[in-house]
């Protein structure tokens, strides 16, 4: 570097604190991977959002009130993962009735969609083009889910639950490295939409780390929802603006990107609901594990894998055999997921059979302790399980985005919420609804664009009003009707393996919860190579797994878990990532020593 350049770089470094002092005056709230205490706990990826949840609990709100408040706050501080332009799934434990229920806030395709939604001239359009388009935007389910959850279990009105998030959007928060990186990663496409550019690239660049970011448009939108209810979106002015943005994306004049419009209508918004669904349920080591049933594949795939693992005492296995079995159970259950799971309103999904121990036994029989299976392995037939049998051609695991967010809450009464919400890809479709301050999802790219394996029936092709298959796996574990653990993660299809790894790490291997979350991750989804983090590959077990025939590709980061667990003395532990995504924020209403 020439000396003059060195000098000017040094000068600019020295100047940084001076020129940006107002921004740097803002201090980021601390991130903590663990909090133990009474009165309720919250765990999310973001300190401001977790604090809002704690404030709700402290003022007497319950777990659902807090979950909606936290989710709305994440729409402000974690807007590239989730927000009111997206969808999600919520699992709820009611301490009074000891019942677990779920709400399905998954986005739906427009009524005009058919199996060829992403096909042009006989071929699938390029994935990246589908992502940044109006075509991939499904009807947002998150606001309707908030409303249904509050109606059913909450004590707060939507007005009250959204107030802290509105204040946060107006007052602003301190930009952290993750927020800055997410805008930087998306800068090229954000720059191509007038609305997105204005909001996230002010002055032509991503908001700097340490600066204060405000979103007054989103604050006003939340205020409209507080005043008019979610009808503001499903029947009102917010919805009109949303439909306009989908049908005519606000592309910057002169931008060369091909941005296809979508065919979403006001009627699609009007017809949307977030129905209650029976949870997927398995028994594992005497505990009851509840997850999300289809259209998410989370509950059936985590559940089937647990059932497969139930056949061995994982706690007694060597570290290598434990990991070998974890990878093989994931491999097999993904083969079945890909073949059988889609929106149950459109495909005949054998949910109960996928979760049966008899089916899992027929699959577990394929696991050889001395040798890894070779993927893709063929699915089994859950309706007619044949020991060690397979049925038909394997179906591949398609790509899904990895940037959802998950929050977990428990209140003083013992109610628990596990809530995963998303706009699919990091930054969703890249389209901010003009004047409204929130990004639209690209959830419809979770459909198969064409049958994933020619000749194999694919339950996940697009259809009118259909919900794309998800991998979101909000999970609650009960012991004789009492909650012991709740968790979830982002990560697209790797959500499933992440939740499975943390569950087995905690329940079978006896790892403390934060350690189970921090453990290096691997994700096997019926592909030839298993994705693994660098720390996993550096561990001695990785070589032994290779010796068994496992192959690995390196992945920067897999998942970002938040969880809560009940302690024997009745207190709760909230847990989050120590380092992934910059570390999460666990909080307790009345913190005490672990
Ligand atoms: N769209 C994915 C799903 O529904 C989630 C994406 C993510 O984790 O970012 O499973």
Coordinates of C-alpha atoms and ligand atoms in Angstrom, one line a residue:
X1 CA 0.0 0.0 0.0
X2 CA 1.5 3.4 -0.9
X3 CA 2.5 5.5 2.0
X4 CA 0.0 8.3 1.2
X5 CA -2.8 5.7 1.2
X6 CA -1.6 4.3 4.5
X7 CA -1.6 7.8 5.9
X8 CA -5.1 8.5 4.7
X9 CA -6.5 5.2 6.0
X10 CA -4.9 5.9 9.4
X11 CA -6.4 9.4 9.3
X12 CA -9.8 8.1 8.5
X13 CA -9.5 5.5 11.3
X14 CA -8.6 8.2 13.7
X15 CA -11.4 10.3 12.5
X16 CA -14.1 7.6 12.9
X17 CA -15.0 8.4 16.5
X18 CA -15.2 12.1 15.7
X19 CA -17.3 12.0 12.5
X20 CA -19.8 9.4 13.8
X21 CA -19.8 10.3 17.5
X22 CA -23.6 10.7 17.8
X23 CA -24.1 7.2 16.4
X24 CA -21.4 5.7 18.5
X25 CA -23.0 7.2 21.6
X26 CA -25.7 4.6 21.3
X27 CA -24.8 1.5 23.3
X28 CA -25.9 -2.0 22.3
X29 CA -27.7 -3.9 25.1
X30 CA -25.6 -6.9 26.2
X31 CA -26.1 -10.3 24.6
X32 CA -26.3 -13.3 27.0
X33 CA -26.5 -16.9 26.1
X34 CA -28.0 -17.9 29.4
X35 CA -30.4 -16.6 32.0
X36 CA -31.9 -18.4 35.0
X37 CA -34.7 -17.1 37.1
X38 CA -38.3 -16.9 38.1
X39 CA -41.3 -15.0 36.8
X40 CA -40.8 -16.0 33.2
X41 CA -38.0 -16.1 30.6
X42 CA -37.5 -15.1 27.0
X43 CA -34.9 -16.1 24.5
X44 CA -34.5 -14.5 21.1
X45 CA -31.6 -13.5 18.8
X46 CA -31.9 -9.8 19.8
X47 CA -31.4 -8.0 23.1
X48 CA -34.0 -5.3 22.4
X49 CA -36.6 -7.8 21.4
X50 CA -35.9 -10.1 24.5
X51 CA -36.1 -7.1 26.8
X52 CA -39.5 -6.2 25.3
X53 CA -40.7 -9.7 26.1
X54 CA -39.4 -9.5 29.7
X55 CA -41.2 -6.1 30.1
X56 CA -44.5 -7.7 29.0
X57 CA -44.0 -10.6 31.4
X58 CA -43.1 -8.3 34.2
X59 CA -46.3 -6.3 33.7
X60 CA -48.4 -9.4 34.0
X61 CA -48.6 -10.5 30.4
X62 CA -48.5 -14.2 29.6
X63 CA -46.2 -16.1 27.3
X64 CA -48.4 -15.5 24.2
X65 CA -48.6 -11.7 24.9
X66 CA -44.8 -11.7 25.2
X67 CA -44.2 -13.8 22.1
X68 CA -46.3 -11.5 19.9
X69 CA -44.5 -8.4 21.4
X70 CA -41.1 -10.1 20.8
X71 CA -42.0 -11.1 17.3
X72 CA -43.2 -7.6 16.4
X73 CA -39.9 -6.2 17.8
X74 CA -37.9 -8.7 15.7
X75 CA -39.7 -7.3 12.7
X76 CA -37.9 -4.0 13.6
X77 CA -34.4 -5.3 14.6
X78 CA -34.2 -8.5 12.7
X79 CA -36.2 -7.5 9.6
X80 CA -34.2 -9.5 7.1
X81 CA -35.3 -12.8 8.8
X82 CA -38.9 -12.1 9.8
X83 CA -41.6 -9.5 10.0
X84 CA -45.2 -8.9 9.2
X85 CA -44.5 -9.6 5.5
X86 CA -43.8 -13.2 6.3
X87 CA -45.2 -16.3 8.0
X88 CA -44.4 -18.8 10.7
X89 CA -45.6 -21.5 13.1
X90 CA -46.3 -21.3 16.8
X91 CA -46.4 -24.1 19.3
X92 CA -48.2 -23.3 22.6
X93 CA -48.3 -25.1 25.9
X94 CA -51.2 -24.2 28.2
X95 CA -50.3 -24.8 31.8
X96 CA -53.9 -24.8 32.9
X97 CA -55.1 -27.6 30.6
X98 CA -51.7 -29.1 30.0
X99 CA -52.4 -29.1 26.3
X100 CA -50.1 -28.4 23.4
X101 CA -51.7 -26.6 20.4
X102 CA -50.2 -25.1 17.2
X103 CA -51.0 -22.3 14.8
X104 CA -50.1 -22.4 11.2
X105 CA -49.3 -19.0 9.9
X106 CA -47.7 -20.2 6.7
X107 CA -48.0 -18.1 3.6
X108 CA -50.3 -19.2 0.8
X109 CA -49.9 -19.0 -3.0
X110 CA -52.4 -16.8 -4.9
X111 CA -55.6 -18.4 -6.1
X112 CA -54.3 -18.2 -9.6
X113 CA -51.2 -20.3 -9.0
X114 CA -50.8 -23.7 -10.5
X115 CA -48.0 -26.3 -10.6
X116 CA -46.2 -24.2 -13.3
X117 CA -45.9 -21.1 -11.2
X118 CA -42.1 -21.0 -11.7
X119 CA -42.0 -22.6 -15.1
X120 CA -41.4 -20.7 -18.3
X121 CA -41.1 -22.2 -21.8
X122 CA -41.1 -25.7 -20.2
X123 CA -38.3 -25.1 -17.8
X124 CA -37.9 -23.8 -14.2
X125 CA -36.9 -20.2 -14.0
X126 CA -33.5 -19.6 -12.3
X127 CA -33.8 -19.8 -8.5
X128 CA -32.2 -16.4 -7.8
X129 CA -34.6 -14.7 -10.2
X130 CA -37.6 -16.3 -8.5
X131 CA -36.3 -15.1 -5.1
X132 CA -36.2 -11.4 -6.1
X133 CA -39.7 -11.2 -7.6
X134 CA -43.3 -10.6 -6.9
X135 CA -43.9 -14.1 -8.1
X136 CA -42.5 -15.7 -4.9
X137 CA -44.5 -13.6 -2.5
X138 CA -47.1 -15.5 -0.6
X139 CA -49.9 -14.0 1.5
X140 CA -48.3 -13.1 4.8
X141 CA -49.5 -15.2 7.7
X142 CA -47.7 -13.6 10.6
X143 CA -50.2 -10.8 11.4
X144 CA -53.1 -13.2 11.3
X145 CA -51.2 -15.7 13.5
X146 CA -50.5 -12.9 16.1
X147 CA -54.2 -12.1 16.1
X148 CA -55.3 -15.7 16.4
X149 CA -52.8 -16.4 19.2
X150 CA -53.8 -13.4 21.2
X151 CA -57.5 -14.2 20.7
X152 CA -57.1 -17.8 21.9
X153 CA -54.6 -17.5 24.7
X154 CA -53.5 -14.0 25.2
X155 CA -54.5 -11.4 27.7
X156 CA -53.2 -8.4 25.7
X157 CA -55.0 -6.8 22.8
X158 CA -53.1 -6.5 19.5
X159 CA -53.0 -2.8 20.2
X160 CA -51.2 -3.4 23.4
X161 CA -48.9 -6.2 22.2
X162 CA -47.6 -4.1 19.2
X163 CA -47.0 -0.9 21.2
X164 CA -43.4 -1.6 22.3
X165 CA -42.4 -2.6 18.8
X166 CA -43.9 0.6 17.4
X167 CA -41.9 2.6 19.9
X168 CA -38.8 0.7 19.1
X169 CA -39.2 1.3 15.3
X170 CA -39.8 5.1 16.0
X171 CA -37.0 5.5 18.6
X172 CA -34.5 3.3 16.8
X173 CA -32.0 0.8 17.9
X174 CA -28.2 0.4 17.5
X175 CA -27.1 -1.3 14.3
X176 CA -25.0 -4.4 15.1
X177 CA -22.6 -6.3 12.9
X178 CA -25.2 -8.8 11.8
X179 CA -27.7 -6.2 10.7
X180 CA -24.9 -4.4 8.8
X181 CA -23.7 -7.6 7.2
X182 CA -27.2 -8.6 6.1
X183 CA -27.7 -5.3 4.3
X184 CA -24.3 -5.6 2.8
X185 CA -25.0 -9.1 1.5
X186 CA -28.2 -7.9 -0.1
X187 CA -27.0 -4.4 -1.2
X188 CA -27.1 -5.2 -4.9
X189 CA -30.7 -6.2 -5.0
X190 CA -31.9 -3.8 -2.3
X191 CA -30.5 -1.0 -4.5
X192 CA -32.8 -2.1 -7.3
X193 CA -36.0 -1.2 -5.5
X194 CA -36.9 2.4 -4.7
X195 CA -38.5 1.6 -1.4
X196 CA -35.8 -0.9 -0.2
X197 CA -33.0 1.4 -1.2
X198 CA -34.5 4.3 0.6
X199 CA -34.9 2.4 3.8
X200 CA -31.9 0.2 4.0
X201 CA -29.3 2.0 1.9
X202 CA -29.6 5.5 3.2
X203 CA -26.9 7.7 1.7
X204 CA -26.2 4.8 -0.7
X205 CA -24.6 2.4 1.9
X206 CA -25.6 0.0 4.6
X207 CA -26.3 1.6 8.0
X208 CA -22.9 1.6 9.9
X209 CA -22.4 -0.6 12.9
X210 CA -23.1 1.5 16.0
X211 CA -25.4 3.9 14.3
X212 CA -29.1 4.3 15.3
X213 CA -31.6 2.9 12.8
X214 CA -35.1 4.1 12.8
X215 CA -38.1 2.8 10.7
X216 CA -40.9 5.4 11.0
X217 CA -42.9 3.8 8.2
X218 CA -43.0 0.5 10.0
X219 CA -43.9 2.4 13.3
X220 CA -46.9 3.9 11.4
X221 CA -47.9 0.5 9.9
X222 CA -47.8 -1.0 13.4
X223 CA -49.9 1.9 14.6
X224 CA -52.4 1.2 11.9
X225 CA -52.6 -2.4 12.9
X226 CA -53.0 -1.4 16.5
X227 CA -55.9 0.9 15.6
X228 CA -57.7 -1.2 12.9
X229 CA -56.5 -4.7 13.8
X230 CA -55.0 -7.0 11.2
X231 CA -57.8 -6.0 8.8
X232 CA -55.5 -3.1 8.0
X233 CA -53.5 -5.7 6.1
X234 CA -56.0 -8.4 5.1
X235 CA -58.8 -5.9 4.0
X236 CA -57.4 -2.4 4.2
X237 CA -54.9 0.1 3.0
X238 CA -51.7 -1.8 4.1
X239 CA -53.0 -4.7 2.0
X240 CA -53.7 -2.5 -1.0
X241 CA -50.1 -1.2 -0.9
X242 CA -48.8 -4.8 -0.5
X243 CA -50.8 -6.1 -3.5
X244 CA -49.6 -3.1 -5.6
X245 CA -45.9 -3.9 -4.7
X246 CA -46.3 -7.5 -5.6
X247 CA -48.1 -6.8 -8.9
X248 CA -45.8 -4.0 -9.9
X249 CA -42.6 -4.2 -7.9
X250 CA -41.1 -0.8 -7.3
X251 CA -38.0 -1.3 -9.5
X252 CA -35.6 1.6 -9.7
X253 CA -35.8 3.2 -13.2
X254 CA -33.0 1.9 -15.3
X255 CA -32.3 -1.2 -13.2
X256 CA -31.4 -4.1 -15.4
X257 CA -32.6 -6.9 -13.1
X258 CA -35.5 -8.9 -14.4
X259 CA -38.1 -8.7 -11.6
X260 CA -41.2 -10.7 -12.4
X261 CA -44.5 -9.5 -11.0
X262 CA -46.8 -11.7 -8.9
X263 CA -50.5 -12.3 -9.2
X264 CA -51.5 -11.8 -5.6
X265 CA -54.9 -10.1 -5.2
X266 CA -56.9 -8.4 -2.5
X267 CA -59.2 -11.5 -2.5
X268 CA -56.1 -13.7 -1.7
X269 CA -55.5 -11.5 1.4
X270 CA -59.1 -11.6 2.4
X271 CA -59.3 -15.4 2.3
X272 CA -56.2 -16.0 4.4
X273 CA -56.4 -17.7 7.7
X274 CA -53.9 -19.1 10.2
X275 CA -55.6 -22.3 11.3
X276 CA -55.0 -24.3 14.4
X277 CA -53.5 -27.7 13.7
X278 CA -53.1 -30.9 15.7
X279 CA -49.4 -31.0 16.7
X280 CA -47.1 -33.8 15.5
X281 CA -46.3 -35.9 18.6
X282 CA -43.9 -38.7 19.4
X283 CA -42.8 -40.3 22.6
X284 CA -39.1 -40.3 23.2
X285 CA -37.3 -41.8 26.2
X286 CA -40.6 -41.5 28.1
X287 CA -41.1 -37.8 27.2
X288 CA -43.7 -36.3 24.8
X289 CA -42.2 -34.3 22.0
X290 CA -44.6 -31.9 20.2
X291 CA -43.8 -30.3 16.9
X292 CA -45.4 -28.7 13.9
X293 CA -47.4 -30.9 11.6
X294 CA -47.6 -30.4 7.8
X295 CA -47.4 -28.1 5.9
X296 CA -44.2 -27.9 8.0
X297 CA -42.0 -31.0 7.7
X298 CA -40.5 -30.1 11.0
X299 CA -42.7 -32.2 13.3
X300 CA -42.8 -35.3 11.2
X301 CA -39.1 -35.3 10.3
X302 CA -37.7 -34.5 13.8
X303 CA -40.3 -37.0 15.2
X304 CA -39.4 -39.8 12.8
X305 CA -35.6 -39.3 13.4
X306 CA -36.2 -39.4 17.2
X307 CA -38.3 -42.6 16.8
X308 CA -35.4 -44.1 14.7
X309 CA -32.9 -43.1 17.5
X310 CA -35.2 -44.5 20.2
X311 CA -34.1 -48.0 19.1
X312 CA -30.6 -47.4 20.7
X313 CA -29.4 -46.0 24.0
X314 CA -27.7 -43.0 22.6
X315 CA -26.5 -42.0 26.1
X316 CA -24.4 -45.2 26.3
X317 CA -22.9 -44.9 22.8
X318 CA -19.4 -43.6 22.1
X319 CA -19.3 -40.0 20.8
X320 CA -18.6 -41.3 17.3
X321 CA -21.5 -43.8 17.3
X322 CA -23.8 -41.1 18.7
X323 CA -23.0 -38.8 15.9
X324 CA -23.1 -41.6 13.3
X325 CA -26.6 -42.5 14.4
X326 CA -27.7 -38.9 14.5
X327 CA -26.5 -38.4 10.9
X328 CA -28.1 -41.7 9.7
X329 CA -31.4 -41.0 11.4
X330 CA -31.5 -37.6 9.7
X331 CA -30.6 -39.1 6.4
X332 CA -33.4 -41.6 6.5
X333 CA -36.0 -39.3 7.8
X334 CA -35.2 -36.7 5.1
X335 CA -35.7 -39.4 2.4
X336 CA -39.2 -39.8 3.8
X337 CA -39.9 -36.1 4.2
X338 CA -39.0 -35.4 0.6
X339 CA -41.2 -38.1 -0.7
X340 CA -44.3 -37.6 1.5
X341 CA -44.6 -34.2 3.0
X342 CA -46.5 -31.2 1.5
X343 CA -49.6 -29.1 2.2
X344 CA -52.1 -31.7 3.6
X345 CA -55.0 -29.7 1.9
X346 CA -53.5 -30.7 -1.4
X347 CA -51.6 -33.9 -1.0
X348 CA -52.5 -37.0 1.0
X349 CA -49.8 -36.7 3.7
X350 CA -49.4 -39.8 5.9
X351 CA -48.6 -37.7 9.1
X352 CA -49.6 -40.3 11.6
X353 CA -47.8 -43.1 9.8
X354 CA -44.6 -41.1 9.4
X355 CA -44.7 -40.6 13.2
X356 CA -45.3 -44.3 14.1
X357 CA -42.7 -46.3 15.9
X358 CA -43.4 -49.2 13.6
X359 CA -42.4 -47.2 10.6
X360 CA -39.3 -45.8 12.3
X361 CA -38.3 -49.3 13.3
X362 CA -38.5 -50.4 9.7
X363 CA -36.1 -47.6 8.8
X364 CA -33.7 -47.9 11.8
X365 CA -33.0 -51.4 10.6
X366 CA -31.1 -49.9 7.7
X367 CA -28.5 -48.3 10.0
X368 CA -25.2 -50.2 10.1
X369 CA -22.9 -49.2 13.0
X370 CA -19.9 -49.9 10.9
X371 CA -20.7 -48.2 7.7
X372 CA -22.6 -45.0 6.6
X373 CA -25.4 -45.3 4.1
X374 CA -24.9 -43.8 0.7
X375 CA -27.3 -41.0 -0.2
X376 CA -29.6 -40.5 -1.8
X377 CA -31.4 -43.3 0.0
X378 CA -34.9 -44.3 -1.2
X379 CA -37.9 -43.5 1.0
X380 CA -39.9 -46.1 2.9
X381 CA -43.6 -46.5 2.7
X382 CA -45.1 -45.4 6.0
X383 CA -48.4 -46.9 5.1
X384 CA -46.9 -50.3 4.7
X385 CA -43.7 -50.5 6.6
X386 CA -41.5 -53.3 5.6
X387 CA -38.4 -53.9 7.8
X388 CA -35.4 -52.5 6.1
X389 CA -37.6 -52.0 3.0
X390 CA -37.5 -49.0 0.7
X391 CA -40.0 -47.9 -1.8
X392 CA -39.5 -46.1 -5.1
X393 CA -36.9 -43.6 -6.2
X394 CA -35.2 -41.2 -3.8
X395 CA -36.4 -37.6 -4.0
X396 CA -33.7 -34.9 -3.6
X397 CA -33.7 -32.2 -0.9
X398 CA -34.3 -28.8 -2.5
X399 CA -32.5 -25.7 -1.3
X400 CA -34.2 -23.4 1.2
X401 CA -33.1 -20.1 2.6
X402 CA -31.5 -20.2 6.1
X403 CA -32.4 -16.9 7.7
X404 CA -35.5 -17.3 9.8
X405 CA -35.7 -16.4 13.5
X406 CA -36.9 -18.3 16.5
X407 CA -38.1 -17.1 19.9
X408 CA -39.0 -19.1 23.0
X409 CA -40.9 -17.8 26.0
X410 CA -42.2 -19.2 29.3
X411 CA -44.3 -17.3 31.8
X412 CA -44.8 -17.4 35.6
X413 CA -47.8 -19.7 35.2
X414 CA -45.8 -22.2 33.2
X415 CA -47.2 -21.5 29.8
X416 CA -44.7 -21.9 27.0
X417 CA -44.4 -20.6 23.4
X418 CA -42.0 -21.8 20.7
X419 CA -42.4 -19.6 17.7
X420 CA -40.5 -19.7 14.5
X421 CA -41.1 -17.0 11.9
X422 CA -39.6 -16.1 8.6
X423 CA -39.6 -14.2 5.3
X424 CA -37.6 -17.2 3.8
X425 CA -34.4 -15.9 2.2
X426 CA -32.2 -13.4 4.1
X427 CA -34.0 -10.2 3.0
X428 CA -37.0 -12.1 1.6
X429 CA -38.0 -11.0 -1.9
X430 CA -35.9 -7.8 -1.4
X431 CA -39.1 -5.7 -1.9
X432 CA -40.1 -3.3 0.9
X433 CA -43.8 -2.3 0.6
X434 CA -43.5 1.4 -0.3
X435 CA -44.3 3.7 2.6
X436 CA -44.9 0.7 4.9
X437 CA -41.4 -0.2 6.2
X438 CA -41.5 -4.0 5.9
X439 CA -40.0 -6.5 3.5
X440 CA -42.1 -9.0 1.6
X441 CA -41.4 -12.7 1.8
X442 CA -40.2 -15.0 -1.0
X443 CA -41.8 -18.1 0.7
X444 CA -43.2 -19.5 -2.5
X445 CA -39.7 -20.5 -3.5
X446 CA -40.0 -23.2 -0.8
X447 CA -42.2 -25.0 -3.4
X448 CA -40.6 -27.4 -5.8
X449 CA -40.4 -25.5 -9.1
X450 CA -40.7 -28.8 -11.0
X451 CA -40.9 -32.4 -9.6
X452 CA -37.6 -32.7 -7.7
X453 CA -37.0 -36.2 -9.1
X454 CA -38.6 -36.9 -12.5
X455 CA -41.1 -39.7 -12.2
X456 CA -41.4 -39.4 -8.4
X457 CA -44.7 -37.9 -7.1
X458 CA -43.9 -34.5 -5.5
X459 CA -46.3 -33.3 -2.8
X460 CA -44.7 -29.9 -2.8
X461 CA -45.5 -28.5 -6.3
X462 CA -47.3 -25.1 -6.2
X463 CA -51.1 -24.9 -6.3
X464 CA -53.9 -22.3 -5.8
X465 CA -54.0 -21.2 -2.1
X466 CA -51.4 -23.9 -1.3
X467 CA -48.8 -23.6 1.5
X468 CA -45.2 -24.4 0.6
X469 CA -43.6 -27.2 2.6
X470 CA -41.6 -25.7 5.5
X471 CA -38.8 -27.1 7.7
X472 CA -39.6 -24.9 10.7
X473 CA -39.6 -26.9 13.9
X474 CA -40.8 -25.1 17.0
X475 CA -40.8 -27.9 19.6
X476 CA -42.0 -28.4 23.1
X477 CA -41.1 -31.4 25.3
X478 CA -43.3 -32.5 28.2
X479 CA -42.7 -34.9 31.0
X480 CA -46.1 -36.3 32.3
X481 CA -47.8 -33.2 31.1
X482 CA -45.3 -30.7 32.5
X483 CA -43.0 -28.8 30.2
X484 CA -39.3 -29.6 30.4
X485 CA -37.8 -28.0 27.3
X486 CA -38.8 -25.9 24.3
X487 CA -36.7 -24.8 21.4
X488 CA -36.4 -24.0 17.7
X489 CA -34.0 -22.5 15.1
X490 CA -33.7 -20.9 11.7
X491 CA -31.7 -22.6 9.0
X492 CA -34.0 -23.8 6.2
X493 CA -34.0 -27.5 6.0
X494 CA -31.1 -27.6 8.5
X495 CA -33.6 -26.4 11.1
X496 CA -34.7 -30.0 11.5
X497 CA -31.2 -31.5 12.0
X498 CA -30.3 -28.6 14.4
X499 CA -33.3 -29.2 16.6
X500 CA -32.6 -32.9 16.5
X501 CA -29.0 -32.4 17.5
X502 CA -29.8 -30.1 20.4
X503 CA -32.6 -32.4 21.6
X504 CA -30.3 -35.5 21.6
X505 CA -27.4 -33.5 23.0
X506 CA -29.6 -32.4 25.9
X507 CA -31.8 -35.4 26.5
X508 CA -29.5 -38.3 25.7
X509 CA -25.9 -37.0 26.1
X510 CA -26.7 -34.9 29.2
X511 CA -25.1 -31.8 27.8
X512 CA -26.1 -28.6 29.7
X513 CA -28.5 -26.7 27.5
X514 CA -26.2 -23.9 26.5
X515 CA -23.5 -26.5 25.7
X516 CA -25.9 -28.5 23.6
X517 CA -26.7 -25.3 21.7
X518 CA -23.1 -24.3 21.3
X519 CA -21.9 -27.8 20.2
X520 CA -20.4 -27.8 16.6
X521 CA -23.1 -28.8 14.2
X522 CA -23.5 -31.1 11.2
X523 CA -26.6 -31.5 9.0
X524 CA -27.3 -34.6 6.9
X525 CA -30.3 -34.3 4.6
X526 CA -30.0 -37.3 2.4
X527 CA -27.3 -35.8 0.3
X528 CA -23.9 -37.4 -0.6
X529 CA -22.0 -35.0 1.7
X530 CA -23.0 -33.9 5.1
X531 CA -22.8 -30.1 5.8
X532 CA -20.7 -29.4 8.9
X533 CA -19.3 -26.4 10.7
X534 CA -15.5 -26.0 10.8
X535 CA -15.4 -26.8 14.5
X536 CA -17.2 -30.1 13.8
X537 CA -14.7 -31.0 11.1
X538 CA -11.8 -30.1 13.4
X539 CA -13.0 -32.5 16.2
X540 CA -11.4 -35.9 16.4
X541 CA -14.8 -37.6 15.8
X542 CA -14.9 -36.2 12.3
X543 CA -12.1 -38.5 11.1
X544 CA -13.7 -41.5 12.7
X545 CA -16.9 -40.6 10.9
X546 CA -15.0 -40.4 7.6
X547 CA -13.6 -43.8 8.3
X548 CA -17.2 -45.0 8.5
X549 CA -17.8 -43.6 5.1
X550 CA -19.3 -40.1 5.9
X551 CA -18.3 -37.3 3.6
X552 CA -18.5 -33.7 4.6
X553 CA -18.6 -30.2 3.1
X554 CA -17.8 -27.2 5.2
X555 CA -20.6 -24.7 6.1
X556 CA -19.9 -21.4 7.9
X557 CA -22.8 -21.6 10.4
X558 CA -25.7 -24.0 10.9
X559 CA -28.8 -22.7 12.7
X560 CA -29.3 -20.3 15.6
X561 CA -31.2 -21.8 18.5
X562 CA -33.1 -20.3 21.3
X563 CA -34.6 -22.5 24.0
X564 CA -36.0 -22.5 27.5
X565 CA -36.0 -25.3 30.0
X566 CA -37.7 -25.9 33.4
X567 CA -35.4 -26.5 36.4
X568 CA -36.3 -29.1 39.0
X569 CA -36.9 -26.2 41.5
X570 CA -39.5 -24.6 39.3
X571 CA -37.3 -21.8 37.9
X572 CA -36.6 -21.5 34.2
X573 CA -33.4 -21.4 32.2
X574 CA -33.4 -19.4 28.9
X575 CA -30.6 -20.2 26.5
X576 CA -29.3 -18.9 23.3
X577 CA -26.3 -19.1 21.0
X578 CA -23.0 -17.9 22.6
X579 CA -21.6 -16.9 19.2
X580 CA -23.6 -17.9 16.1
X581 CA -25.3 -14.8 14.5
X582 CA -23.3 -12.7 16.9
X583 CA -24.9 -14.4 20.0
X584 CA -28.4 -14.4 21.3
X585 CA -30.2 -12.8 24.2
X586 CA -31.5 -14.9 27.0
X587 CA -33.4 -13.0 29.7
X588 CA -35.3 -13.8 33.0
X589 CA -37.9 -11.6 34.7
X590 CA -36.2 -12.2 38.1
X591 CA -32.7 -13.5 37.4
X592 CA -30.9 -15.6 39.9
X593 CA -27.8 -17.7 40.0
X594 CA -27.9 -20.8 37.9
Ligands
LIG1 N1 -38.5 -21.0 4.5 C1 -37.9 -21.9 5.3 C2 -38.9 -22.9 5.9 O1 -40.1 -22.5 6.0 C3 -37.2 -21.3 6.5 C4 -36.0 -20.5 6.0 C5 -35.1 -20.2 7.0 O2 -34.8 -20.9 8.0 O3 -34.5 -19.1 6.8 O4 -38.6 -23.9 6.3

